CSV table of C-alpha atoms and ligand atoms in Angstrom, one decimal:
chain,number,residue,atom,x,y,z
V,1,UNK,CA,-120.3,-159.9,68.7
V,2,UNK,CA,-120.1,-162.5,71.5
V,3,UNK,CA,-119.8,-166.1,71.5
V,4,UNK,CA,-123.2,-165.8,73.6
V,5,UNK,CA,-124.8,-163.6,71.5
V,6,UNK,CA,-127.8,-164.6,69.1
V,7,UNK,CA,-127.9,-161.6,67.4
V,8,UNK,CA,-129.0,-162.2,64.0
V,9,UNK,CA,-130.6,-165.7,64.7
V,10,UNK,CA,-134.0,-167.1,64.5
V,11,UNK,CA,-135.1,-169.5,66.8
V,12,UNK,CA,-138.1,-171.3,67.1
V,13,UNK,CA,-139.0,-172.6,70.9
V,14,UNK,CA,-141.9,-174.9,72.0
V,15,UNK,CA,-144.1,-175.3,74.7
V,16,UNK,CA,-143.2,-171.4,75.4
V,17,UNK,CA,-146.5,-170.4,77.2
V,18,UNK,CA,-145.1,-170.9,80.6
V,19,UNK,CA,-142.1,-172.8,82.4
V,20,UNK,CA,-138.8,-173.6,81.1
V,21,UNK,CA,-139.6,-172.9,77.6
V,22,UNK,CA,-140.9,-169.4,78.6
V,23,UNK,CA,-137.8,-168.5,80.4
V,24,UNK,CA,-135.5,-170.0,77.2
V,25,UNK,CA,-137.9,-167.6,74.8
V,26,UNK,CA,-137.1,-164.5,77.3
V,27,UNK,CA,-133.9,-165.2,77.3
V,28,UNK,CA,-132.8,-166.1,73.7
V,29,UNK,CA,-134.5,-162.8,72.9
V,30,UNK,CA,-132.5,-160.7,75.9
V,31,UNK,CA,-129.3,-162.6,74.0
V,32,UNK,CA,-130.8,-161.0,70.3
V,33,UNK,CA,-132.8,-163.4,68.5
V,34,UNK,CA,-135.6,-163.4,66.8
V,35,UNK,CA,-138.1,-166.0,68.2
V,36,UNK,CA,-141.0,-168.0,67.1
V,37,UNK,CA,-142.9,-169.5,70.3
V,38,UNK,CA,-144.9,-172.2,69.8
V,39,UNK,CA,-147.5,-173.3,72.5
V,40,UNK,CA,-151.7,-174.2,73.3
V,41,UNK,CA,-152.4,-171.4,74.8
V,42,UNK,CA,-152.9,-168.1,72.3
V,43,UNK,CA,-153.4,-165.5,75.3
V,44,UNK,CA,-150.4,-166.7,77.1
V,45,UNK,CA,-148.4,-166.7,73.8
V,46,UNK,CA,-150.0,-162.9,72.9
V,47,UNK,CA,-148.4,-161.8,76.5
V,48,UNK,CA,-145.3,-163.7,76.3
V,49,UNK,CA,-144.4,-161.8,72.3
V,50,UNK,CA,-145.2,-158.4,74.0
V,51,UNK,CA,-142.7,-159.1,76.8
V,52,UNK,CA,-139.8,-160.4,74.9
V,53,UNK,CA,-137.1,-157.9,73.9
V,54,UNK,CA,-136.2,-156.5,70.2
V,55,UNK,CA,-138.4,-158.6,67.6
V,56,UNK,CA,-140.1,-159.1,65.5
V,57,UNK,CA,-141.1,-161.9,67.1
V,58,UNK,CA,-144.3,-164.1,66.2
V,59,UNK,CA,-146.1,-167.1,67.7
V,60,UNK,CA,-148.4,-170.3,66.5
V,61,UNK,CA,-150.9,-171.3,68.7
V,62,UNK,CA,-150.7,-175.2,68.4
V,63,UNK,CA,-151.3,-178.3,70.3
V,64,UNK,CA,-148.3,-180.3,69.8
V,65,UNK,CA,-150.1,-183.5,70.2
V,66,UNK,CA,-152.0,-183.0,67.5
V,67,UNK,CA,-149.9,-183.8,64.8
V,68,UNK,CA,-152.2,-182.9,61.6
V,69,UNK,CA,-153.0,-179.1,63.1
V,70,UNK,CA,-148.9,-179.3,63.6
V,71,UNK,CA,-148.8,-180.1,60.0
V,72,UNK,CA,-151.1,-177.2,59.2
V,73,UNK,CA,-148.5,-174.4,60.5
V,74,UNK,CA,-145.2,-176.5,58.9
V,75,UNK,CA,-145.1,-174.9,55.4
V,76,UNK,CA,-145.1,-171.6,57.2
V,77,UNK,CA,-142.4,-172.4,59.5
V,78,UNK,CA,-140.8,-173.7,56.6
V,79,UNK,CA,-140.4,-170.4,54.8
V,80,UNK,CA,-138.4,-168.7,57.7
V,81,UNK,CA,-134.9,-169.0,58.1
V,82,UNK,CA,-134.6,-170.8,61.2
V,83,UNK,CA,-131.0,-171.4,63.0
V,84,UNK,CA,-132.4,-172.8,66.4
V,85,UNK,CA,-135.0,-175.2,67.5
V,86,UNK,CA,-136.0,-175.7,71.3
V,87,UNK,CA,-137.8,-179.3,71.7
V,88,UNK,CA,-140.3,-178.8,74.6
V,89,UNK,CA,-144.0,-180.3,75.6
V,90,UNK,CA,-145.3,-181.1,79.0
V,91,UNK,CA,-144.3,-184.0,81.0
V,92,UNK,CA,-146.4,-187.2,80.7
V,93,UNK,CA,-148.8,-188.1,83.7
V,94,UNK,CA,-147.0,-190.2,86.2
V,95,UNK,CA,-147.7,-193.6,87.5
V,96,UNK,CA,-146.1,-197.5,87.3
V,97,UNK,CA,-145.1,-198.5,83.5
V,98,UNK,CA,-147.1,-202.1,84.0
V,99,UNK,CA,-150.3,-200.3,84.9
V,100,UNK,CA,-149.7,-197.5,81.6
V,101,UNK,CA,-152.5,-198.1,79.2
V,102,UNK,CA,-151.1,-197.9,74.9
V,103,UNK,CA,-153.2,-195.3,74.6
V,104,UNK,CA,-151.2,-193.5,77.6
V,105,UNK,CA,-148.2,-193.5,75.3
V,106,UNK,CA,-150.0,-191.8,72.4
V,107,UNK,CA,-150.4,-187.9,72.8
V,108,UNK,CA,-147.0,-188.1,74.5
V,109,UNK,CA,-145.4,-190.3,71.6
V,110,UNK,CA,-146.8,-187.5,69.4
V,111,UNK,CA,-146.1,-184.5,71.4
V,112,UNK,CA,-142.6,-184.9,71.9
V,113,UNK,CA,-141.1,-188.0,69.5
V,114,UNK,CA,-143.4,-186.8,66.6
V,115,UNK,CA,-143.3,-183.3,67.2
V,116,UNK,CA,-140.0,-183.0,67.4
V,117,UNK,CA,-139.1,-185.1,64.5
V,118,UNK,CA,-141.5,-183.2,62.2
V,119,UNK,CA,-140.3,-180.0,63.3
V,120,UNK,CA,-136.6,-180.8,62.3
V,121,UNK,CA,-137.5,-181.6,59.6
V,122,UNK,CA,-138.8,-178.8,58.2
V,123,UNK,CA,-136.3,-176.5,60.0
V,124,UNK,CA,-133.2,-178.4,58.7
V,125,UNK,CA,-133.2,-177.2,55.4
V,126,UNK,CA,-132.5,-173.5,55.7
V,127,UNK,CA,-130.4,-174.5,59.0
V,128,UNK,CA,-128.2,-176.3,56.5
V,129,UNK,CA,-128.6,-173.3,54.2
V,130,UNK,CA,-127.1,-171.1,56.9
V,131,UNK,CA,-124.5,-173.6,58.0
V,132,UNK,CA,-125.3,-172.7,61.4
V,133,UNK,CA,-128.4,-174.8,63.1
V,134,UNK,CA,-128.7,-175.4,67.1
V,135,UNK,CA,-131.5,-178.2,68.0
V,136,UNK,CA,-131.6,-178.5,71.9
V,137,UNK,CA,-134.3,-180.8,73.3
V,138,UNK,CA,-135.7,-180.8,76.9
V,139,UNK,CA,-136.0,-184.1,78.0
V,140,UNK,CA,-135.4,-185.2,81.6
V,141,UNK,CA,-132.2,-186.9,83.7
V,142,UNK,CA,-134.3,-189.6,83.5
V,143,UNK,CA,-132.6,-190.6,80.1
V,144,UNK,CA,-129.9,-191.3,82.5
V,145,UNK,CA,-131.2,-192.8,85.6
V,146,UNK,CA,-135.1,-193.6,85.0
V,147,UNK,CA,-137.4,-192.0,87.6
V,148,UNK,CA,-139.9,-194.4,89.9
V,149,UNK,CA,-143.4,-193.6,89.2
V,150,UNK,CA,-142.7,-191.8,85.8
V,151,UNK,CA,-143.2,-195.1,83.6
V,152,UNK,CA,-144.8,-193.4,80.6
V,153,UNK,CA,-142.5,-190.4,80.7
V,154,UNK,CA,-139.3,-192.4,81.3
V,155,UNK,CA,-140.0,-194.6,77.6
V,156,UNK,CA,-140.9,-191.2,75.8
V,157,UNK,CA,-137.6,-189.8,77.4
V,158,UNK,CA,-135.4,-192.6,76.3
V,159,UNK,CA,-136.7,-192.4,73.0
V,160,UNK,CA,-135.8,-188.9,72.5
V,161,UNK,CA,-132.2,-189.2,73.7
V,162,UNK,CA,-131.9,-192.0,71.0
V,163,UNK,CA,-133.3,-190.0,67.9
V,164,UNK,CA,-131.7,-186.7,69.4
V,165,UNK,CA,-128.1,-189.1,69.4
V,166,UNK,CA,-128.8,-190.5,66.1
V,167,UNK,CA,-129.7,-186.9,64.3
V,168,UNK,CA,-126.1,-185.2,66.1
V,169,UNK,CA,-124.3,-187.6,63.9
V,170,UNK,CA,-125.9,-187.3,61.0
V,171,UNK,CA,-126.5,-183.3,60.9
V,172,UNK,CA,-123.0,-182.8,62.1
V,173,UNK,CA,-120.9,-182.0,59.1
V,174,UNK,CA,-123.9,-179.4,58.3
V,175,UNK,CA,-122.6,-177.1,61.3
V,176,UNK,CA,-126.1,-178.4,63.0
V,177,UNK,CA,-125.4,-180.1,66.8
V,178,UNK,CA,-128.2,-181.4,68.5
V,179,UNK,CA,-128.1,-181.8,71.9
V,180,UNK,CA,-130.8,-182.4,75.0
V,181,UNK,CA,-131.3,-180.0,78.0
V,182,UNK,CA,-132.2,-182.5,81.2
V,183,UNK,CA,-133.9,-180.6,83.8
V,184,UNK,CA,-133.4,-181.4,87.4
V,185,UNK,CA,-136.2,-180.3,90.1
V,186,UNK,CA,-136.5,-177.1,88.5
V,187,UNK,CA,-139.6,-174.7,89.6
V,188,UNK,CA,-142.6,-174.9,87.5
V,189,UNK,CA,-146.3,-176.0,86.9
V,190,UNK,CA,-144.9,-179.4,85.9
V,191,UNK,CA,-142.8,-179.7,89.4
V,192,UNK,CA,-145.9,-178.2,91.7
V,193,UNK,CA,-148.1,-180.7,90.0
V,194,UNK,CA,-145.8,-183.4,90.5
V,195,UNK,CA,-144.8,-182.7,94.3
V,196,UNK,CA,-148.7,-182.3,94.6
V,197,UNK,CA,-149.3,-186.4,93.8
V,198,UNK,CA,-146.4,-187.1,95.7
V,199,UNK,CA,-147.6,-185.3,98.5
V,200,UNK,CA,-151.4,-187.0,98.0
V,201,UNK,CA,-150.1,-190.4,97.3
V,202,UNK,CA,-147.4,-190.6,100.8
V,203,UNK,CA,-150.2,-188.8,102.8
V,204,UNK,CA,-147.8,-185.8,103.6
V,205,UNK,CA,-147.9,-182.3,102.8
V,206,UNK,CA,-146.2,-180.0,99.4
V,207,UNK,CA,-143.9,-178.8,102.0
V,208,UNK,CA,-142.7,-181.8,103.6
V,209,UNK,CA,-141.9,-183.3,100.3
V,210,UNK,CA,-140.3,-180.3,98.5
V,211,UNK,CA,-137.8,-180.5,102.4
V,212,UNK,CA,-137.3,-184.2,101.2
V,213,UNK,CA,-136.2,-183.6,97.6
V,214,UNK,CA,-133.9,-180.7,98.5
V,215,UNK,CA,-132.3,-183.3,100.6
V,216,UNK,CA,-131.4,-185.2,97.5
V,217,UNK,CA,-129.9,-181.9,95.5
V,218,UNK,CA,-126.5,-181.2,96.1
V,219,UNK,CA,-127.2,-177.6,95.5
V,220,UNK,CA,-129.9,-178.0,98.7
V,221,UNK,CA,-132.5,-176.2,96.8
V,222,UNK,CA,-134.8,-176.5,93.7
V,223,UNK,CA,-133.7,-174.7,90.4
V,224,UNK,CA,-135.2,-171.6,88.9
V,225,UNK,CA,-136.5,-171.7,85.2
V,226,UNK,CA,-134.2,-169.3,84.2
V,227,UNK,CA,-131.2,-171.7,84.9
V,228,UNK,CA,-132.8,-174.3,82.6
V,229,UNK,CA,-132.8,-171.4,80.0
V,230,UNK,CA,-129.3,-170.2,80.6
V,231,UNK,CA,-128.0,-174.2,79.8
V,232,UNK,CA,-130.1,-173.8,76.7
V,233,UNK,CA,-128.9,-170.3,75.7
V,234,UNK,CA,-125.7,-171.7,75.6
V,235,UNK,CA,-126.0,-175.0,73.8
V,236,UNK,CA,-127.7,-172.7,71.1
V,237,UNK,CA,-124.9,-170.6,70.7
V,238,UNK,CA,-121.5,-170.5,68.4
V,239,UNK,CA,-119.6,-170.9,71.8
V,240,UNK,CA,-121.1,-174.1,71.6
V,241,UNK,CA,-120.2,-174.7,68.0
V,242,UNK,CA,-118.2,-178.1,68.8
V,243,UNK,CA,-120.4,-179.4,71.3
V,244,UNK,CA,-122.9,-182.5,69.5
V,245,UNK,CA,-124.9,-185.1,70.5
V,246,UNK,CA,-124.4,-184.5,74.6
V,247,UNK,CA,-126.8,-184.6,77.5
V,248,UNK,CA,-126.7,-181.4,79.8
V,249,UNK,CA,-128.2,-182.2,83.0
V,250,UNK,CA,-129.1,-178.7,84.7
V,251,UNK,CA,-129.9,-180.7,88.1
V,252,UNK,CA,-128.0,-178.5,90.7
V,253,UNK,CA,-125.8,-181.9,90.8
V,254,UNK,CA,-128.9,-184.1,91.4
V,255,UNK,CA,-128.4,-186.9,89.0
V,256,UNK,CA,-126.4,-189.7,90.7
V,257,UNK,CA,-124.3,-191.1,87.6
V,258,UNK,CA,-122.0,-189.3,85.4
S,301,LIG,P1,-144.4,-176.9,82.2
S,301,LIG,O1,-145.5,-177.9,82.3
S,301,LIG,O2,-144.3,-175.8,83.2
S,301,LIG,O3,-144.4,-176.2,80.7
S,301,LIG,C1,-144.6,-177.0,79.6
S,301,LIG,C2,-144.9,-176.0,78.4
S,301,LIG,O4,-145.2,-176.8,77.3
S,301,LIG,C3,-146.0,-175.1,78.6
S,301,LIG,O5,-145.8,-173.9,77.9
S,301,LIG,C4,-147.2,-175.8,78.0
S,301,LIG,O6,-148.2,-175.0,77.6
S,301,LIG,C5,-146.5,-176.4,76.8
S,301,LIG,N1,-147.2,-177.6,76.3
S,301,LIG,C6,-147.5,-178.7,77.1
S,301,LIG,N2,-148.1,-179.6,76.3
S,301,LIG,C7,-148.2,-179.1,75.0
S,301,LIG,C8,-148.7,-179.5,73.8
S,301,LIG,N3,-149.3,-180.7,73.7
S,301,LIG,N4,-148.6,-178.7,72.7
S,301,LIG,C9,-148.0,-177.5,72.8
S,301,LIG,N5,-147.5,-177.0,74.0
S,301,LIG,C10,-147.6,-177.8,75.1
S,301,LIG,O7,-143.1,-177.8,82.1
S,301,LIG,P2,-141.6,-177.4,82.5
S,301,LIG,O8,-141.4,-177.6,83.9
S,301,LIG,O9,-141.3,-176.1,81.9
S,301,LIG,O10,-140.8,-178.6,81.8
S,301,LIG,C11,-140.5,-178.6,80.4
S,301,LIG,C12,-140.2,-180.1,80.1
S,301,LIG,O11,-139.1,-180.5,80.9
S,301,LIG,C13,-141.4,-181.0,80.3
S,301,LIG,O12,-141.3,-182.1,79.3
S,301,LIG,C14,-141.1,-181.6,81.7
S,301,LIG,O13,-141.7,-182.8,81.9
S,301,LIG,C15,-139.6,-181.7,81.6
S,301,LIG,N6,-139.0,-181.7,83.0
S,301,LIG,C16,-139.3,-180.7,83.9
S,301,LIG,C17,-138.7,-180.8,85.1
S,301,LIG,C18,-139.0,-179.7,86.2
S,301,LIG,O14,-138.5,-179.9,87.3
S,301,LIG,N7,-139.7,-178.7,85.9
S,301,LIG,C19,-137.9,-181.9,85.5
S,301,LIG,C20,-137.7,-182.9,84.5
S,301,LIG,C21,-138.3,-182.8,83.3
């Protein structure tokens, strides 16, 4: 058996109906686990279980942002043996913090900080069981350098990287790391919609703006989902066994500080 190889694992990934989480299901099943996708959308989940490799695999069709049906599927999830949990929701609507309404903070508090934090911990128990847990969160590399116009998401971001920190030290001497995934431009629904109010708000077209953010990629070109995923695939790995409480930007060199 590989270092890569998941063979023998189960991992549970969220938000797996389309994007990056979708490409991190497909390809911790390709690398031999068994995976539990959660996500809204029950058709898109149906499709994504019959095109994953090996199995059994099974889904729960949940809104993460609402945190009693959540609660509903937890004693379930709680009877599996879990060694891997992906963090993942969708990105919070943009727009200036000062003009955010508290009630803008809510679902996104609850679909990501609460989420996340209910979900490890009902997964941690049999991950200390096994000695073996793997808890990657994708967040953004706007824990490191906060984006303009993404007020909301930039809070909910920096609030994840501080729990996710916190948990690596204390799960640690379990054989559980935690550590956070941090997308660059990378090319989903969540990147077309927000190139779309960029475009809208400078009076230019998709095109024009996608040609100015390649400019600021090193790489000169926006990233594939399945890059994301292979970042993620190998953070929830034993290769990755001493690696705890880091930030992985997968940004084709993007982010402008270390
Ligand atoms: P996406 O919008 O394409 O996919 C998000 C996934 O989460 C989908 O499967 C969606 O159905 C699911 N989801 C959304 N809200 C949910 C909820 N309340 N309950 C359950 N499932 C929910 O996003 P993506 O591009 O794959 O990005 C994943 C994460 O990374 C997001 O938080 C996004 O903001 C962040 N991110 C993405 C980029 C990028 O370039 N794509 C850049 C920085 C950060």
């Amino acid at each position: 058996m590989s270092s890569w190889d998941l063979q023998g694992k189960t991992a549970v990934v969220c938000g797996a109906s389309q994007g990056i989480g979708f490409a991190t299901a497909k390809l911790l099943a390709e690398r031999g686990a068994r995976v539990i996708a959660l996500a809204r959308n029950e058709d898109n989940l149906k499709s994504l279980i019959a095109s994953l490799s090996k199995g059994p695999h099974k889904y729960f069709a949940v809104d993460l942002a609402d945190t009693e049906s959540l609660k509903k599927i937890l004693p379930s999830l709680a009877q599996e043996q879990i060694h891997i949990l992906v963090n993942n929701a969708g990105g919070p609507k943009g727009g200036p913090l000062l003009e955010a309404s508290i009630e803008e903070f809510e679902a996104p508090l609850r679909a990501h900080l609460v989420a996340a934090h209910l979900l490890v911990q009902t997964v941690v128990p049999s991950m200390k069981a096994s000695k073996y847990g793997r808890i990657v969160n994708i967040i953004s590399t706007s824990v490191k350098n906060p984006i303009p116009g993404l007020g909301v998401s930039n809070t909910i971001r920096g609030a994840m990287a501080n729990w996710s920190k916190t948990l690596a030290g204390e799960l640690g001497p379990y054989g559980i790391t935690v550590n956070n995934m941090l997308p660059g431009y990378i090319r989903t629904g969540r990147i077309e919609s927000l190139m779309g109010s960029a475009a809208q708000k400078s009076g230019s077209t998709v095109d024009q703006v996608e040609e100015q953010w390649i400019k600021t990629i090193p790489a000169g070109r926006i990233g594939d989902p399945a890059e994301a995923a292979e970042g993620i695939a190998f953070l929830v790995s034993p290769a990755a066994s001493y690696i705890n409480g880091i930030n992985l930007p997968v940004d084709g060199g993007r982010t402008p500080s270390l």
